[in-house]
C-alpha cells in the first residue's frame, strides 16, 4: 500500500484527474497541488452535483482534509477568493485550517492576463495569465504571495503559510498525501510538445520542485489516461479524428473545456504517447478513465506507431515537425455495444471492453489499477489495490 501518491496526467490534460483525486481523497489526509494555476479545470460530480475547481485542490469537498496550494503554482488572488466564496455558498467549509497557500507561490497580476490575451493567441492558451506570470518568475521580476500580502490588505492573508515546512512535517508524521497534478505530460514545458505546452512541469518532477519535498517521498505514481485522447488549444495531435466518430465521442464524453468552454479536439488512444508518459513519470500504475464513452462503437483503434515519410516510428517524439507530418499506424479492436456505466467489477465488463483495457496494459507495460466508467465516485472499478492508499485512517 502506498502512503503518498502522485496523480499525473498522461496525455494533454483533461484525463479525469479531478474525479480520481476526489475518489482517492477519501483515504488521504492531505491533498497538495504542485503546478499550474487557474488554467486547470477539475470537474467533480458528487451526488449529482457538479463542482468545477480551477485552483483549489480537489480534496476540498471532503471534510477534515488539508488542502495545499504549493510554491509551484501561480495564483490569481481574485480567482482564488471567488472560488472560496462559491464553495462556501454551496455549503463547503473553507478556512485557513483546510486550505493553505504557499507564501512562495507567484501572483498572477492584471498585466499578465492582458499579455496572455494579446501575445499568446497562436498557442491557444487559456488566457488566464499563466505563462506571463511564470515568465516574470523566471526573470526574477515576479511577485510572490508573501510580498503581495505584505503590501495589500488581502483576504488571502490568513490562508498563507510556509507550506514546505508544513508538508514535510505532515509526511514525517505519517500522514497520507495525495499530490495533485494539473494538465498532462504532453503539456509539460520540458517534456511536452513545445511550444504548444503550458509553462510549468506537469510531470512527476514537479511534485518535488512545486512543493519542496524529496523524490523518495512519492511512493506511488498513478498515471491518469483517458480511454481515448483529447486536446484543447493548438499543437500536434497525430490521432485526431475530424469525422463523425470524433464528434460522437465529443458529445458523449462532454468534451468541452471546463475552464474556457472550448470544444476539445478528439482522437484515438495513442499508445506511443502514453508509453512515453509512463517512462517520463516512472508511472507505477494506470488509471484508465471514461471507458464508458467508447460504448456503442463497432471498432476502436489504438495507435501503435507513426508513419513518417517511409519510416515507421515506434517511440514517441516531441519533435513537432515529425508529429505534424506523421500518419498514425493503428491496431483495430472490436468494440462493445452495452452501456457499462453501472458495472461494478472489472470482470463484469463486456469481453471486448476487458480486452481493450488489457491491450492498453500490454502496450504500455504498466498495470491498470483503476478503470472509471462514469463521472460519479461510485463508477470506479478497482483492479489493483496495492498502488492505492490503505483505507485505514493514518496514525
Ligand atoms: P496555458 O496553460 O493557459 O498557458 O495554455 C497552454 C496550453 O495548455 C493550451 O493549449 C491550453 O489549452 C492547455 N491547457 C492549460 N491548462 C489545461 C488543462 O487543465 N487542461 C487541458 N489543457 C490545458
GROMACS .gro file of C-alpha atoms and ligand atoms in nm:
model
  418
    1UNK     CA    1   0.000   0.000   0.000
    2UNK     CA    2   0.117   0.348  -0.079
    3UNK     CA    3   0.141   0.626   0.176
    4UNK     CA    4   0.191   0.913  -0.065
    5UNK     CA    5   0.052   0.909  -0.419
    6UNK     CA    6   0.113   1.140  -0.715
    7UNK     CA    7  -0.164   1.171  -0.971
    8UNK     CA    8  -0.025   1.272  -1.308
    9UNK     CA    9  -0.193   1.332  -1.645
   10UNK     CA   10  -0.052   1.108  -1.921
   11UNK     CA   11  -0.196   1.298  -2.218
   12UNK     CA   12  -0.289   1.664  -2.281
   13UNK     CA   13  -0.476   1.730  -1.956
   14UNK     CA   14  -0.848   1.668  -1.903
   15UNK     CA   15  -0.785   1.298  -1.840
   16UNK     CA   16  -1.027   1.298  -1.548
   17UNK     CA   17  -0.771   1.356  -1.274
   18UNK     CA   18  -1.019   1.562  -1.069
   19UNK     CA   19  -1.256   1.270  -1.030
   20UNK     CA   20  -0.974   1.032  -0.938
   21UNK     CA   21  -0.825   1.273  -0.687
   22UNK     CA   22  -1.166   1.326  -0.534
   23UNK     CA   23  -1.209   0.946  -0.517
   24UNK     CA   24  -0.868   0.888  -0.355
   25UNK     CA   25  -0.901   1.190  -0.126
   26UNK     CA   26  -1.143   0.995   0.089
   27UNK     CA   27  -0.847   0.795   0.227
   28UNK     CA   28  -0.590   1.080   0.221
   29UNK     CA   29  -0.506   1.331   0.492
   30UNK     CA   30  -0.352   1.595   0.268
   31UNK     CA   31  -0.418   1.694  -0.095
   32UNK     CA   32  -0.146   1.914  -0.242
   33UNK     CA   33  -0.133   2.081  -0.581
   34UNK     CA   34   0.213   2.143  -0.721
   35UNK     CA   35   0.186   2.317  -1.060
   36UNK     CA   36  -0.012   2.547  -1.286
   37UNK     CA   37  -0.286   2.783  -1.184
   38UNK     CA   38  -0.643   2.851  -1.284
   39UNK     CA   39  -0.577   2.722  -1.634
   40UNK     CA   40  -0.681   2.387  -1.488
   41UNK     CA   41  -1.040   2.286  -1.451
   42UNK     CA   42  -1.126   1.986  -1.241
   43UNK     CA   43  -1.484   1.879  -1.278
   44UNK     CA   44  -1.615   1.679  -0.985
   45UNK     CA   45  -1.955   1.518  -0.965
   46UNK     CA   46  -2.083   1.414  -0.627
   47UNK     CA   47  -2.445   1.317  -0.562
   48UNK     CA   48  -2.547   1.460  -0.898
   49UNK     CA   49  -2.397   1.799  -0.814
   50UNK     CA   50  -2.122   1.930  -1.038
   51UNK     CA   51  -1.839   2.142  -0.895
   52UNK     CA   52  -1.562   2.285  -1.110
   53UNK     CA   53  -1.240   2.375  -0.932
   54UNK     CA   54  -0.965   2.571  -1.102
   55UNK     CA   55  -0.717   2.639  -0.827
   56UNK     CA   56  -0.828   2.478  -0.503
   57UNK     CA   57  -0.724   2.112  -0.464
   58UNK     CA   58  -0.999   1.862  -0.533
   59UNK     CA   59  -0.988   1.734  -0.173
   60UNK     CA   60  -1.176   2.040  -0.050
   61UNK     CA   61  -1.511   1.861  -0.083
   62UNK     CA   62  -1.409   1.609   0.182
   63UNK     CA   63  -1.435   1.705   0.548
   64UNK     CA   64  -1.122   1.715   0.764
   65UNK     CA   65  -0.859   1.718   0.488
   66UNK     CA   66  -0.574   1.964   0.449
   67UNK     CA   67  -0.556   2.118   0.100
   68UNK     CA   68  -0.232   2.281  -0.005
   69UNK     CA   69  -0.156   2.518  -0.292
   70UNK     CA   70   0.218   2.470  -0.335
   71UNK     CA   71   0.500   2.707  -0.424
   72UNK     CA   72   0.499   2.577  -0.781
   73UNK     CA   73   0.168   2.741  -0.863
   74UNK     CA   74   0.077   3.082  -0.995
   75UNK     CA   75  -0.219   3.226  -0.808
   76UNK     CA   76  -0.472   3.482  -0.924
   77UNK     CA   77  -0.596   3.625  -0.590
   78UNK     CA   78  -0.931   3.732  -0.736
   79UNK     CA   79  -0.998   3.387  -0.879
   80UNK     CA   80  -0.896   3.218  -0.555
   81UNK     CA   81  -1.123   3.434  -0.341
   82UNK     CA   82  -1.409   3.384  -0.585
   83UNK     CA   83  -1.361   3.008  -0.574
   84UNK     CA   84  -1.359   3.014  -0.192
   85UNK     CA   85  -1.682   3.219  -0.191
   86UNK     CA   86  -1.852   2.985  -0.439
   87UNK     CA   87  -1.765   2.681  -0.234
   88UNK     CA   88  -1.885   2.847   0.085
   89UNK     CA   89  -2.212   2.943  -0.085
   90UNK     CA   90  -2.255   2.576  -0.168
   91UNK     CA   91  -2.208   2.477   0.195
   92UNK     CA   92  -1.845   2.366   0.169
   93UNK     CA   93  -1.628   2.468   0.463
   94UNK     CA   94  -1.316   2.658   0.350
   95UNK     CA   95  -1.098   2.803   0.628
   96UNK     CA   96  -0.727   2.862   0.689
   97UNK     CA   97  -0.734   2.520   0.860
   98UNK     CA   98  -0.825   2.325   0.548
   99UNK     CA   99  -0.682   2.547   0.273
  100UNK     CA  100  -0.323   2.666   0.286
  101UNK     CA  101  -0.146   2.873   0.021
  102UNK     CA  102   0.233   2.876  -0.012
  103UNK     CA  103   0.400   3.208   0.058
  104UNK     CA  104   0.639   3.125  -0.227
  105UNK     CA  105   0.375   3.075  -0.495
  106UNK     CA  106   0.367   3.355  -0.751
  107UNK     CA  107   0.090   3.602  -0.815
  108UNK     CA  108  -0.089   3.646  -1.148
  109UNK     CA  109  -0.132   4.019  -1.200
  110UNK     CA  110  -0.374   4.201  -1.431
  111UNK     CA  111  -0.091   4.274  -1.672
  112UNK     CA  112  -0.017   3.902  -1.706
  113UNK     CA  113  -0.373   3.831  -1.814
  114UNK     CA  114  -0.364   4.120  -2.064
  115UNK     CA  115  -0.035   3.997  -2.206
  116UNK     CA  116  -0.154   3.638  -2.234
  117UNK     CA  117  -0.461   3.752  -2.430
  118UNK     CA  118  -0.259   3.977  -2.661
  119UNK     CA  119   0.055   3.775  -2.727
  120UNK     CA  120  -0.025   3.407  -2.686
  121UNK     CA  121  -0.329   3.364  -2.908
  122UNK     CA  122  -0.141   3.145  -3.158
  123UNK     CA  123  -0.065   2.894  -2.881
  124UNK     CA  124  -0.430   2.867  -2.785
  125UNK     CA  125  -0.357   2.930  -2.417
  126UNK     CA  126  -0.635   2.960  -2.163
  127UNK     CA  127  -0.563   3.339  -2.149
  128UNK     CA  128  -0.557   3.337  -1.768
  129UNK     CA  129  -0.211   3.496  -1.743
  130UNK     CA  130  -0.034   3.171  -1.654
  131UNK     CA  131   0.258   3.195  -1.899
  132UNK     CA  132   0.341   3.562  -1.836
  133UNK     CA  133   0.332   3.507  -1.457
  134UNK     CA  134   0.581   3.218  -1.486
  135UNK     CA  135   0.790   3.429  -1.727
  136UNK     CA  136   0.817   3.702  -1.464
  137UNK     CA  137   0.905   3.440  -1.203
  138UNK     CA  138   1.194   3.314  -1.418
  139UNK     CA  139   1.304   3.671  -1.492
  140UNK     CA  140   1.316   3.742  -1.116
  141UNK     CA  141   1.062   4.019  -1.163
  142UNK     CA  142   0.764   3.827  -1.029
  143UNK     CA  143   0.557   3.893  -0.719
  144UNK     CA  144   0.544   3.616  -0.459
  145UNK     CA  145   0.236   3.562  -0.245
  146UNK     CA  146   0.430   3.672   0.065
  147UNK     CA  147   0.527   4.001  -0.097
  148UNK     CA  148   0.175   4.054  -0.223
  149UNK     CA  149   0.007   4.006   0.114
  150UNK     CA  150   0.265   4.225   0.285
  151UNK     CA  151   0.174   4.510   0.051
  152UNK     CA  152  -0.200   4.454   0.018
  153UNK     CA  153  -0.471   4.409   0.276
  154UNK     CA  154  -0.586   4.097   0.101
  155UNK     CA  155  -0.850   3.849   0.220
  156UNK     CA  156  -0.587   3.592   0.118
  157UNK     CA  157  -0.367   3.672   0.419
  158UNK     CA  158  -0.498   3.418   0.669
  159UNK     CA  159  -0.452   3.132   0.420
  160UNK     CA  160  -0.081   3.195   0.357
  161UNK     CA  161   0.190   2.984   0.526
  162UNK     CA  162   0.525   2.817   0.472
  163UNK     CA  163   0.382   2.507   0.304
  164UNK     CA  164   0.726   2.347   0.253
  165UNK     CA  165   0.776   2.310   0.628
  166UNK     CA  166   0.419   2.209   0.672
  167UNK     CA  167   0.406   1.933   0.411
  168UNK     CA  168   0.739   1.782   0.519
  169UNK     CA  169   0.624   1.778   0.877
  170UNK     CA  170   0.294   1.613   0.778
  171UNK     CA  171   0.482   1.347   0.579
  172UNK     CA  172   0.713   1.287   0.878
  173UNK     CA  173   0.404   1.234   1.091
  174UNK     CA  174   0.297   0.955   0.853
  175UNK     CA  175   0.007   1.147   0.708
  176UNK     CA  176  -0.114   1.020   0.370
  177UNK     CA  177  -0.055   1.275   0.097
  178UNK     CA  178  -0.207   1.296  -0.247
  179UNK     CA  179  -0.006   1.507  -0.491
  180UNK     CA  180  -0.244   1.660  -0.742
  181UNK     CA  181  -0.108   1.736  -1.086
  182UNK     CA  182  -0.274   1.978  -1.326
  183UNK     CA  183  -0.256   1.949  -1.708
  184UNK     CA  184  -0.073   1.649  -1.855
  185UNK     CA  185   0.267   1.517  -1.957
  186UNK     CA  186   0.241   1.633  -2.318
  187UNK     CA  187   0.171   1.987  -2.195
  188UNK     CA  188   0.478   1.987  -1.967
  189UNK     CA  189   0.714   2.272  -2.051
  190UNK     CA  190   1.017   2.037  -2.066
  191UNK     CA  191   0.867   1.707  -2.180
  192UNK     CA  192   0.568   1.814  -2.386
  193UNK     CA  193   0.509   1.925  -2.744
  194UNK     CA  194   0.690   2.259  -2.705
  195UNK     CA  195   0.592   2.537  -2.778
  196UNK     CA  196   0.235   2.405  -2.759
  197UNK     CA  197   0.263   2.343  -2.387
  198UNK     CA  198   0.181   2.508  -2.058
  199UNK     CA  199   0.451   2.691  -1.865
  200UNK     CA  200   0.503   2.457  -1.571
  201UNK     CA  201   0.612   2.099  -1.506
  202UNK     CA  202   0.305   1.881  -1.511
  203UNK     CA  203   0.522   1.568  -1.481
  204UNK     CA  204   0.623   1.400  -1.158
  205UNK     CA  205   0.939   1.608  -1.109
  206UNK     CA  206   0.703   1.899  -1.050
  207UNK     CA  207   0.590   1.734  -0.726
  208UNK     CA  208   0.936   1.788  -0.575
  209UNK     CA  209   1.001   2.138  -0.705
  210UNK     CA  210   0.643   2.255  -0.668
  211UNK     CA  211   0.609   2.151  -0.304
  212UNK     CA  212   0.963   2.124  -0.172
  213UNK     CA  213   0.986   1.753  -0.097
  214UNK     CA  214   1.238   1.483  -0.185
  215UNK     CA  215   1.163   1.231  -0.463
  216UNK     CA  216   1.164   0.933  -0.226
  217UNK     CA  217   0.856   1.075  -0.057
  218UNK     CA  218   0.649   0.976  -0.360
  219UNK     CA  219   0.556   0.610  -0.307
  220UNK     CA  220   0.322   0.556  -0.598
  221UNK     CA  221   0.287   0.737  -0.929
  222UNK     CA  222  -0.057   0.699  -1.082
  223UNK     CA  223  -0.075   0.798  -1.447
  224UNK     CA  224  -0.423   0.901  -1.549
  225UNK     CA  225  -0.511   0.836  -1.914
  226UNK     CA  226  -0.842   0.869  -2.089
  227UNK     CA  227  -0.958   0.568  -2.295
  228UNK     CA  228  -0.922   0.799  -2.598
  229UNK     CA  229  -0.734   1.129  -2.640
  230UNK     CA  230  -0.839   1.493  -2.625
  231UNK     CA  231  -0.656   1.818  -2.662
  232UNK     CA  232  -0.759   2.182  -2.616
  233UNK     CA  233  -0.568   2.457  -2.786
  234UNK     CA  234  -0.317   2.434  -3.067
  235UNK     CA  235  -0.045   2.180  -3.129
  236UNK     CA  236   0.021   1.845  -3.293
  237UNK     CA  237  -0.223   1.559  -3.239
  238UNK     CA  238  -0.144   1.257  -3.459
  239UNK     CA  239  -0.456   1.052  -3.378
  240UNK     CA  240  -0.702   1.342  -3.410
  241UNK     CA  241  -1.042   1.245  -3.553
  242UNK     CA  242  -1.203   1.510  -3.767
  243UNK     CA  243  -1.502   1.295  -3.858
  244UNK     CA  244  -1.838   1.184  -3.722
  245UNK     CA  245  -1.674   0.938  -3.479
  246UNK     CA  246  -1.478   1.226  -3.324
  247UNK     CA  247  -1.796   1.432  -3.295
  248UNK     CA  248  -1.980   1.140  -3.137
  249UNK     CA  249  -1.708   1.089  -2.876
  250UNK     CA  250  -1.701   1.465  -2.807
  251UNK     CA  251  -2.076   1.472  -2.748
  252UNK     CA  252  -2.100   1.156  -2.540
  253UNK     CA  253  -1.785   1.241  -2.343
  254UNK     CA  254  -1.900   1.604  -2.295
  255UNK     CA  255  -1.561   1.715  -2.419
  256UNK     CA  256  -1.586   2.091  -2.383
  257UNK     CA  257  -1.324   2.281  -2.182
  258UNK     CA  258  -1.419   2.328  -1.817
  259UNK     CA  259  -1.212   2.646  -1.799
  260UNK     CA  260  -1.278   2.801  -2.140
  261UNK     CA  261  -1.581   2.607  -2.273
  262UNK     CA  262  -1.389   2.538  -2.597
  263UNK     CA  263  -1.477   2.214  -2.781
  264UNK     CA  264  -1.192   1.971  -2.720
  265UNK     CA  265  -1.019   1.807  -3.014
  266UNK     CA  266  -1.075   1.430  -3.003
  267UNK     CA  267  -0.868   1.132  -3.119
  268UNK     CA  268  -0.799   0.763  -3.065
  269UNK     CA  269  -0.584   0.636  -2.778
  270UNK     CA  270  -0.216   0.685  -2.856
  271UNK     CA  271  -0.010   0.406  -2.701
  272UNK     CA  272   0.320   0.563  -2.809
  273UNK     CA  273   0.237   0.884  -2.629
  274UNK     CA  274   0.124   0.711  -2.311
  275UNK     CA  275   0.422   0.477  -2.309
  276UNK     CA  276   0.642   0.787  -2.323
  277UNK     CA  277   0.446   0.945  -2.035
  278UNK     CA  278   0.486   0.624  -1.838
  279UNK     CA  279   0.861   0.649  -1.886
  280UNK     CA  280   0.897   1.019  -1.804
  281UNK     CA  281   0.693   0.985  -1.485
  282UNK     CA  282   0.807   0.642  -1.371
  283UNK     CA  283   0.439   0.554  -1.366
  284UNK     CA  284   0.366   0.260  -1.136
  285UNK     CA  285   0.011   0.206  -1.249
  286UNK     CA  286  -0.253   0.349  -1.476
  287UNK     CA  287  -0.598   0.486  -1.414
  288UNK     CA  288  -0.799   0.448  -1.734
  289UNK     CA  289  -1.090   0.691  -1.742
  290UNK     CA  290  -1.406   0.740  -1.948
  291UNK     CA  291  -1.417   0.385  -2.081
  292UNK     CA  292  -1.798   0.415  -2.086
  293UNK     CA  293  -1.774   0.685  -2.354
  294UNK     CA  294  -1.650   0.429  -2.607
  295UNK     CA  295  -1.959   0.206  -2.570
  296UNK     CA  296  -2.151   0.173  -2.897
  297UNK     CA  297  -1.855   0.191  -3.135
  298UNK     CA  298  -1.817  -0.106  -3.373
  299UNK     CA  299  -1.440  -0.070  -3.393
  300UNK     CA  300  -1.193   0.103  -3.164
  301UNK     CA  301  -0.843   0.197  -3.271
  302UNK     CA  302  -0.521   0.221  -3.075
  303UNK     CA  303  -0.222   0.400  -3.226
  304UNK     CA  304   0.086   0.175  -3.211
  305UNK     CA  305   0.322   0.362  -3.444
  306UNK     CA  306   0.366   0.670  -3.660
  307UNK     CA  307   0.441   0.653  -4.030
  308UNK     CA  308   0.677   0.938  -4.113
  309UNK     CA  309   0.771   0.952  -4.481
  310UNK     CA  310   0.862   0.588  -4.542
  311UNK     CA  311   0.968   0.511  -4.187
  312UNK     CA  312   0.759   0.359  -3.907
  313UNK     CA  313   0.836   0.526  -3.575
  314UNK     CA  314   0.776   0.320  -3.264
  315UNK     CA  315   0.894   0.568  -2.999
  316UNK     CA  316   0.710   0.889  -2.923
  317UNK     CA  317   0.888   1.211  -3.013
  318UNK     CA  318   0.830   1.568  -2.901
  319UNK     CA  319   0.955   1.685  -3.241
  320UNK     CA  320   0.652   1.885  -3.351
  321UNK     CA  321   0.754   1.871  -3.719
  322UNK     CA  322   0.754   1.490  -3.716
  323UNK     CA  323   0.430   1.467  -3.519
  324UNK     CA  324   0.254   1.706  -3.758
  325UNK     CA  325   0.366   1.508  -4.062
  326UNK     CA  326   0.306   1.155  -3.942
  327UNK     CA  327   0.024   0.915  -4.016
  328UNK     CA  328  -0.084   0.702  -3.721
  329UNK     CA  329  -0.047   0.325  -3.754
  330UNK     CA  330  -0.347   0.163  -3.590
  331UNK     CA  331  -0.437  -0.164  -3.433
  332UNK     CA  332  -0.812  -0.225  -3.453
  333UNK     CA  333  -1.014  -0.389  -3.179
  334UNK     CA  334  -1.379  -0.487  -3.174
  335UNK     CA  335  -1.598  -0.256  -2.969
  336UNK     CA  336  -1.892  -0.333  -2.738
  337UNK     CA  337  -2.249  -0.214  -2.752
  338UNK     CA  338  -2.352  -0.245  -2.387
  339UNK     CA  339  -2.385   0.052  -2.154
  340UNK     CA  340  -2.114  -0.012  -1.894
  341UNK     CA  341  -2.178   0.281  -1.663
  342UNK     CA  342  -2.340   0.063  -1.395
  343UNK     CA  343  -2.078  -0.212  -1.397
  344UNK     CA  344  -1.918  -0.258  -1.055
  345UNK     CA  345  -1.642  -0.511  -1.125
  346UNK     CA  346  -1.383  -0.540  -1.400
  347UNK     CA  347  -1.476  -0.897  -1.490
  348UNK     CA  348  -1.838  -0.791  -1.538
  349UNK     CA  349  -1.738  -0.565  -1.826
  350UNK     CA  350  -1.816  -0.694  -2.178
  351UNK     CA  351  -1.533  -0.917  -2.305
  352UNK     CA  352  -1.429  -0.663  -2.569
  353UNK     CA  353  -1.406  -0.384  -2.312
  354UNK     CA  354  -1.185  -0.607  -2.095
  355UNK     CA  355  -0.971  -0.689  -2.399
  356UNK     CA  356  -0.932  -0.319  -2.478
  357UNK     CA  357  -0.805  -0.244  -2.126
  358UNK     CA  358  -0.575  -0.548  -2.127
  359UNK     CA  359  -0.429  -0.447  -2.464
  360UNK     CA  360  -0.350  -0.099  -2.334
  361UNK     CA  361  -0.185  -0.253  -2.031
  362UNK     CA  362   0.025  -0.477  -2.256
  363UNK     CA  363   0.130  -0.197  -2.488
  364UNK     CA  364   0.222   0.038  -2.205
  365UNK     CA  365   0.381  -0.235  -1.994
  366UNK     CA  366   0.226  -0.081  -1.684
  367UNK     CA  367  -0.064  -0.236  -1.490
  368UNK     CA  368  -0.404  -0.069  -1.487
  369UNK     CA  369  -0.519  -0.020  -1.126
  370UNK     CA  370  -0.846   0.166  -1.179
  371UNK     CA  371  -1.098   0.186  -1.463
  372UNK     CA  372  -1.350   0.467  -1.449
  373UNK     CA  373  -1.690   0.414  -1.614
  374UNK     CA  374  -1.865   0.741  -1.530
  375UNK     CA  375  -1.826   1.075  -1.354
  376UNK     CA  376  -1.961   0.967  -1.013
  377UNK     CA  377  -1.740   0.842  -0.730
  378UNK     CA  378  -1.918   0.506  -0.731
  379UNK     CA  379  -1.849   0.450  -1.102
  380UNK     CA  380  -1.493   0.343  -1.029
  381UNK     CA  381  -1.363  -0.014  -1.073
  382UNK     CA  382  -1.059  -0.108  -0.867
  383UNK     CA  383  -0.833  -0.370  -1.025
  384UNK     CA  384  -0.524  -0.342  -0.807
  385UNK     CA  385  -0.529  -0.204  -0.455
  386UNK     CA  386  -0.157  -0.214  -0.388
  387UNK     CA  387  -0.094   0.115  -0.570
  388UNK     CA  388  -0.359   0.298  -0.368
  389UNK     CA  389  -0.394   0.417  -0.008
  390UNK     CA  390  -0.464   0.183   0.273
  391UNK     CA  391  -0.823   0.267   0.363
  392UNK     CA  392  -0.748   0.257   0.736
  393UNK     CA  393  -0.705   0.602   0.891
  394UNK     CA  394  -0.344   0.719   0.929
  395UNK     CA  395  -0.191   0.711   1.277
  396LIG     P1  396  -0.179   2.796  -2.062
  396LIG     O1  397  -0.155   2.690  -1.959
  396LIG     O2  398  -0.302   2.879  -2.033
  396LIG     O3  399  -0.058   2.877  -2.090
  396LIG     O4  400  -0.212   2.720  -2.200
  396LIG     C1  401  -0.115   2.645  -2.269
  396LIG     C2  402  -0.176   2.522  -2.333
  396LIG     O5  403  -0.213   2.429  -2.232
  396LIG     C3  404  -0.303   2.547  -2.415
  396LIG     O6  405  -0.305   2.456  -2.522
  396LIG     C4  406  -0.414   2.514  -2.316
  396LIG     O7  407  -0.534   2.480  -2.380
  396LIG     C5  408  -0.352   2.397  -2.243
  396LIG     N1  409  -0.402   2.379  -2.107
  396LIG     C6  410  -0.371   2.450  -1.997
  396LIG     N2  411  -0.433   2.400  -1.890
  396LIG     C7  412  -0.503   2.294  -1.930
  396LIG     C8  413  -0.584   2.197  -1.863
  396LIG     O8  414  -0.602   2.198  -1.740
  396LIG     N3  415  -0.640   2.102  -1.941
  396LIG     C9  416  -0.617   2.094  -2.074
  396LIG     N4  417  -0.541   2.181  -2.140
  396LIG    C10  418  -0.484   2.280  -2.069
   0.00000   0.00000   0.00000
